[in-house]
Coordinates of C-alpha atoms in Angstrom, one line a residue:
M895 CA 0.0 0.0 0.0
S896 CA 2.8 2.4 0.9
D897 CA 4.5 1.6 -2.5
N898 CA 1.3 2.4 -4.3
K899 CA 1.0 5.7 -2.4
S900 CA 4.6 6.6 -3.2
V901 CA 4.1 5.7 -6.9
A902 CA 0.9 7.9 -6.9
G903 CA 2.7 10.7 -5.2
E904 CA 5.6 10.5 -7.6
A905 CA 3.3 10.5 -10.6
G906 CA 1.4 13.4 -9.2
R907 CA 4.6 15.3 -8.7
W908 CA 5.6 14.7 -12.3
L909 CA 2.2 15.8 -13.5
R910 CA 2.6 19.0 -11.6
V911 CA 6.0 19.4 -13.2
G912 CA 4.5 18.9 -16.6
F913 CA 1.6 21.3 -15.9
L914 CA 4.2 23.9 -14.7
A915 CA 6.2 23.4 -17.9
L916 CA 3.1 23.9 -20.0
T917 CA 2.3 27.1 -18.0
V918 CA 5.8 28.3 -18.6
V919 CA 6.0 27.4 -22.3
G920 CA 2.4 28.6 -23.0
P921 CA 3.2 32.3 -22.9
V922 CA 6.2 31.8 -25.1
V923 CA 4.1 29.9 -27.7
S924 CA 1.4 32.6 -27.5
T925 CA 4.1 35.3 -28.0
I926 CA 5.4 33.5 -31.1
V927 CA 1.9 33.2 -32.5
N928 CA 1.2 36.9 -31.9
R929 CA 4.5 37.8 -33.6
L930 CA 3.6 35.6 -36.6
Q931 CA 0.2 37.1 -36.8
E932 CA 1.7 40.6 -36.6
R933 CA 4.1 39.7 -39.3
T934 CA 1.2 38.3 -41.4
R935 CA -0.7 41.5 -40.9
S936 CA 2.3 43.6 -41.9
L937 CA 2.8 41.5 -45.0
R938 CA -0.9 42.0 -45.9
A939 CA -0.6 45.7 -45.3
L940 CA 2.5 45.8 -47.5
S941 CA 0.7 43.9 -50.3
E942 CA -2.3 46.2 -50.0
Q943 CA 0.1 49.2 -50.1
Q944 CA 1.8 47.8 -53.2
A945 CA -1.6 47.2 -54.8
G946 CA -2.6 50.8 -54.0
V947 CA 0.6 52.0 -55.5
L948 CA 0.0 50.0 -58.6
R949 CA -3.6 51.2 -58.8
E950 CA -2.3 54.8 -58.5
A951 CA 0.3 54.1 -61.2
S952 CA -2.4 52.7 -63.5
L953 CA -4.6 55.7 -62.8
K954 CA -1.7 58.0 -63.5
Q955 CA -1.0 56.1 -66.7
A956 CA -4.6 56.4 -67.7
E957 CA -4.6 60.1 -66.9
K958 CA -1.4 60.5 -68.9
A959 CA -2.9 58.5 -71.7
S960 CA -6.0 60.6 -71.7
E961 CA -3.9 63.7 -71.7
L962 CA -1.8 62.4 -74.5
T963 CA -4.9 61.5 -76.4
E964 CA -6.3 65.0 -75.9
E965 CA -3.0 66.5 -76.9
L966 CA -2.9 64.2 -79.9
V967 CA -6.5 65.2 -80.8
A968 CA -5.6 68.8 -80.4
R969 CA -2.5 68.4 -82.5
G970 CA -4.5 66.2 -84.9
S971 CA -6.3 69.2 -86.2
Q972 CA -2.9 70.7 -87.1
L973 CA -1.1 67.6 -88.3
S974 CA -3.9 65.4 -89.4
Q975 CA -2.1 63.2 -91.8
S976 CA 1.2 62.7 -89.9
L977 CA -0.5 62.4 -86.6
V978 CA -3.1 59.9 -87.8
E979 CA -0.3 57.5 -88.6
S980 CA 1.7 58.2 -85.5
G981 CA -1.5 58.3 -83.4
S982 CA -2.5 54.8 -84.5
K983 CA 1.0 53.5 -83.6
M984 CA 1.0 55.3 -80.3
T985 CA -2.5 53.9 -79.5
S986 CA -1.4 50.4 -80.2
N987 CA 1.7 50.9 -78.1
L988 CA -0.3 52.3 -75.2
L989 CA -2.7 49.4 -75.4
E990 CA 0.2 46.9 -75.3
R991 CA 1.8 48.7 -72.4
G992 CA -1.4 48.9 -70.5
S993 CA -2.0 45.2 -70.9
E994 CA 1.6 44.4 -69.8
V995 CA 1.2 46.6 -66.7
T996 CA -2.1 44.8 -65.9
R997 CA -0.5 41.4 -66.3
D998 CA 2.5 42.4 -64.2
L999 CA 0.2 43.7 -61.4
A1000 CA -1.8 40.5 -61.5
E1001 CA 1.3 38.3 -61.3
R1002 CA 2.7 40.3 -58.4
G1003 CA -0.6 40.1 -56.5
N1004 CA -0.7 36.3 -57.0
K1005 CA 2.9 35.9 -55.9
A1006 CA 2.2 38.0 -52.8
S1007 CA -0.9 35.9 -51.9
L1008 CA 1.0 32.7 -52.4
E1009 CA 3.9 33.9 -50.3
L1010 CA 1.6 34.8 -47.5
S1011 CA -0.3 31.5 -47.6
K1012 CA 3.1 29.6 -47.7
R1013 CA 4.4 31.5 -44.7
G1014 CA 1.2 30.9 -42.8
E1015 CA 1.4 27.1 -43.5
E1016 CA 5.1 27.0 -42.5
A1017 CA 4.2 28.8 -39.2
A1018 CA 1.4 26.4 -38.5
R1019 CA 3.6 23.4 -39.3
E1020 CA 6.4 24.8 -37.0
L1021 CA 3.9 25.2 -34.2
G1022 CA 2.7 21.6 -34.7
K1023 CA 6.2 20.2 -34.7
R1024 CA 7.0 22.1 -31.5
G1025 CA 3.8 20.8 -29.8
Q1026 CA 4.7 17.2 -30.8
L1027 CA 8.3 17.7 -29.5
M1028 CA 6.9 18.9 -26.2
Q1029 CA 4.5 16.0 -26.0
Q1030 CA 7.3 13.5 -26.7
E1031 CA 9.5 15.1 -24.1
L1032 CA 6.7 14.9 -21.5
Q1033 CA 6.1 11.2 -22.4
K1034 CA 9.9 10.5 -22.2
R1035 CA 10.1 12.1 -18.8
S1036 CA 7.1 10.2 -17.6
Q1037 CA 8.7 6.9 -18.7
E1038 CA 12.0 7.8 -17.1
A1039 CA 10.2 8.6 -13.8
A1040 CA 8.4 5.2 -14.0
R1041 CA 11.7 3.5 -14.7
E1042 CA 13.4 5.2 -11.8
L1043 CA 10.6 4.2 -9.5
A1044 CA 11.0 0.5 -10.6
E1045 CA 14.8 0.7 -10.0
H1046 CA 14.2 2.2 -6.5
R1047 CA 11.8 -0.6 -5.7
S1048 CA 14.3 -3.3 -6.9
K1049 CA 17.1 -1.7 -4.9
Y1050 CA 14.8 -1.8 -1.8
W1051 CA 14.1 -5.5 -2.3
T1052 CA 17.8 -6.2 -2.8
I1053 CA 18.7 -4.4 0.4
A1054 CA 16.0 -6.2 2.3
G1055 CA 17.2 -9.6 0.9
F1056 CA 20.8 -8.8 1.8
T1057 CA 19.8 -7.8 5.3
L1058 CA 17.7 -10.9 5.8
G1059 CA 20.7 -13.0 4.5
L1060 CA 23.0 -11.3 7.0
L1061 CA 20.6 -12.0 9.8
S1062 CA 20.2 -15.6 8.8
A1063 CA 24.0 -16.1 8.6
G1064 CA 24.4 -14.5 12.0
I1065 CA 21.8 -16.7 13.6
L1066 CA 23.3 -19.8 12.0
A1067 CA 26.8 -18.8 13.1
Y1068 CA 25.5 -18.2 16.6
L1069 CA 23.8 -21.6 16.7
F1070 CA 26.9 -23.3 15.3
I1071 CA 29.3 -21.7 17.9
R1072 CA 26.8 -22.5 20.7
K1073 CA 26.7 -26.1 19.6
R1074 CA 30.5 -26.3 19.4
M1075 CA 30.8 -24.8 22.9
Q1076 CA 28.5 -27.5 24.4
P1077 CA 30.3 -30.4 26.2
E1078 CA 30.7 -33.4 24.0
P1079 CA 29.1 -36.7 25.2
E1080 CA 31.4 -39.4 26.5
T1081 CA 32.8 -41.6 23.9
E1082 CA 31.8 -45.2 24.1
Q1083 CA 34.5 -47.7 24.9
H1084 CA 34.9 -51.0 23.2
I1085 CA 36.6 -53.6 25.3
Q1086 CA 38.5 -56.6 24.0
L1087 CA 37.1 -59.5 26.0
V1088 CA 39.2 -62.7 26.3
P1089 CA 37.0 -65.6 27.4
E1090 CA 38.3 -67.8 30.1
A1091 CA 39.6 -71.2 29.3
S1092 CA 36.6 -72.9 30.8
R1093 CA 34.3 -71.0 28.4
T1094 CA 36.2 -71.6 25.1
S1095 CA 35.2 -75.2 25.0
G1096 CA 31.4 -74.5 24.9
A1097 CA 31.3 -70.9 23.4
G1098 CA 33.0 -69.0 20.7
E1099 CA 35.6 -66.3 21.2
I1100 CA 34.2 -62.7 21.9
R1101 CA 36.0 -59.7 20.4
T1102 CA 35.0 -56.0 20.4
S1103 CA 35.0 -53.9 17.2
K1104 CA 34.5 -50.3 16.2
P1105 CA 30.9 -49.5 15.0
Q1106 CA 30.4 -49.3 11.3
A1107 CA 28.2 -46.4 10.1
S1108 CA 25.1 -47.4 8.1
S1109 CA 24.4 -45.8 4.8
S1110 CA 20.9 -44.9 5.9
A1111 CA 22.0 -43.3 9.2
A1112 CA 21.7 -39.6 9.6
P1113 CA 24.8 -37.5 9.9
A1114 CA 23.8 -36.3 13.4
Q1115 CA 23.7 -39.9 14.6
E1116 CA 27.2 -41.0 13.5
A1117 CA 29.2 -42.6 16.2
K1118 CA 32.6 -41.3 17.1
P1119 CA 35.6 -43.5 16.8
A1120 CA 35.7 -45.8 19.8
I1121 CA 38.8 -46.5 22.0
A1122 CA 39.6 -50.2 22.5
V1123 CA 40.8 -51.1 25.9
V1124 CA 42.0 -54.5 27.0
E1125 CA 41.1 -55.2 30.6
P1126 CA 42.6 -57.9 32.7
E1127 CA 40.7 -61.2 32.9
E1128 CA 39.6 -60.5 36.5
E1129 CA 38.3 -57.0 35.7
R1130 CA 36.4 -58.0 32.5
G1131 CA 32.7 -56.9 32.3
V1132 CA 30.2 -54.6 30.6
P1133 CA 31.4 -50.9 30.5
E1134 CA 29.5 -48.3 32.5
G1135 CA 26.7 -46.5 30.6
T1136 CA 26.1 -49.5 28.3
A1137 CA 22.4 -50.3 27.6
F1138 CA 22.7 -52.7 24.7
V1139 CA 25.2 -55.3 23.4
G1140 CA 25.5 -55.9 19.6
I1141 CA 26.9 -58.9 17.7
V1142 CA 28.7 -57.7 14.6
E1143 CA 28.3 -61.0 12.7
T1144 CA 24.5 -61.2 13.1
K1145 CA 23.8 -57.4 13.2
Q1146 CA 21.5 -57.9 16.3
Y1147 CA 21.6 -56.2 19.6
Y1148 CA 20.6 -57.6 23.1
P1149 CA 20.0 -55.9 26.5
A1150 CA 23.2 -55.4 28.4
K1151 CA 21.7 -57.3 31.3
M1152 CA 21.8 -60.5 29.3
P1153 CA 24.9 -62.6 30.1
L1154 CA 27.5 -62.9 27.3
E1155 CA 27.7 -66.6 27.8
Q1156 CA 24.0 -66.9 26.9
I1157 CA 24.5 -64.9 23.7
T1158 CA 27.6 -66.8 22.5
T1159 CA 26.6 -70.4 23.7
A1160 CA 25.4 -71.6 20.3
A1161 CA 28.2 -69.9 18.3
E1162 CA 30.8 -72.2 16.7
K1163 CA 33.2 -69.3 15.8
P1164 CA 34.6 -66.2 17.5
L1165 CA 32.0 -63.4 17.8
T1166 CA 32.7 -59.7 17.8
V1167 CA 30.7 -57.7 20.4
I1168 CA 30.0 -54.0 20.3
Y1169 CA 28.4 -51.9 23.1
F1170 CA 25.8 -49.1 22.6
A1171 CA 24.6 -46.5 25.1
S1172 CA 21.1 -46.4 23.6
E1173 CA 18.8 -48.3 21.3
D1174 CA 18.7 -45.4 18.8
E1175 CA 22.5 -45.6 18.5
A1176 CA 22.3 -49.3 17.7
R1177 CA 19.6 -48.8 15.1
A1178 CA 21.6 -46.0 13.6
Q1179 CA 24.4 -48.4 13.1
G1180 CA 22.1 -50.8 11.3
Y1181 CA 21.4 -53.3 14.1
T1182 CA 18.1 -54.9 14.8
A1183 CA 16.6 -56.1 18.1
S1184 CA 17.0 -59.8 18.8
K1185 CA 13.9 -62.0 18.8

């Protein structure tokens, strides 16, 4: 929810910036438009002035033509024959010049109107291009703002993940150090038992062996290397803390209270005995309970 609010606030901020840019650029655009309109009006006034000058010139030419005609008529009475010939030539010349002046004025008027329309179209096109550029710039800034927001959010998630990883590593290191500082349990002892001479005739020989780790046992239940101790014949017995006795050859375990003579009575060959402090330890080594 806070991310949505921050995104909405950032978008509103950029909208306000765009509105402010439009308010700043608006007067400039209006000033340019006013100047273009003034220039158009000045061009129109100039064309009208030129048209007035041309009209005045044509009027003057007409007046001069009439004056010349009157003068020719006045002189025609005096020089009828010579002036008739020259008058006809001059009339034709005047007509040609008048038509040329008229065509020239029409061409100039058309050129002036075309120039004015062309400049107006160019001004409108320029204003349209500038408006499109401003719109593209606003869109580009909006996209950049959205991209920056996405980058900020990804940075926040990265920092949060890094912090969580550091906390997890610290907790694991603390638990590991605490576990290492705890006192280790007593290692089990495996004793080499040498049966008496009276027992070798009816039972097999008993030997102790180090426990073998089972492939299915968990790493936390692995037994530590045992220390084999050979005791004198008169001190031979079950070590302290032993709860079960295992036979390596049969992979079975028996309660420690059961006499070894009872376990090895039916054996015809020497047996290897291993001691366990708990039933879980025996099962972890792959031993099963005897039936």
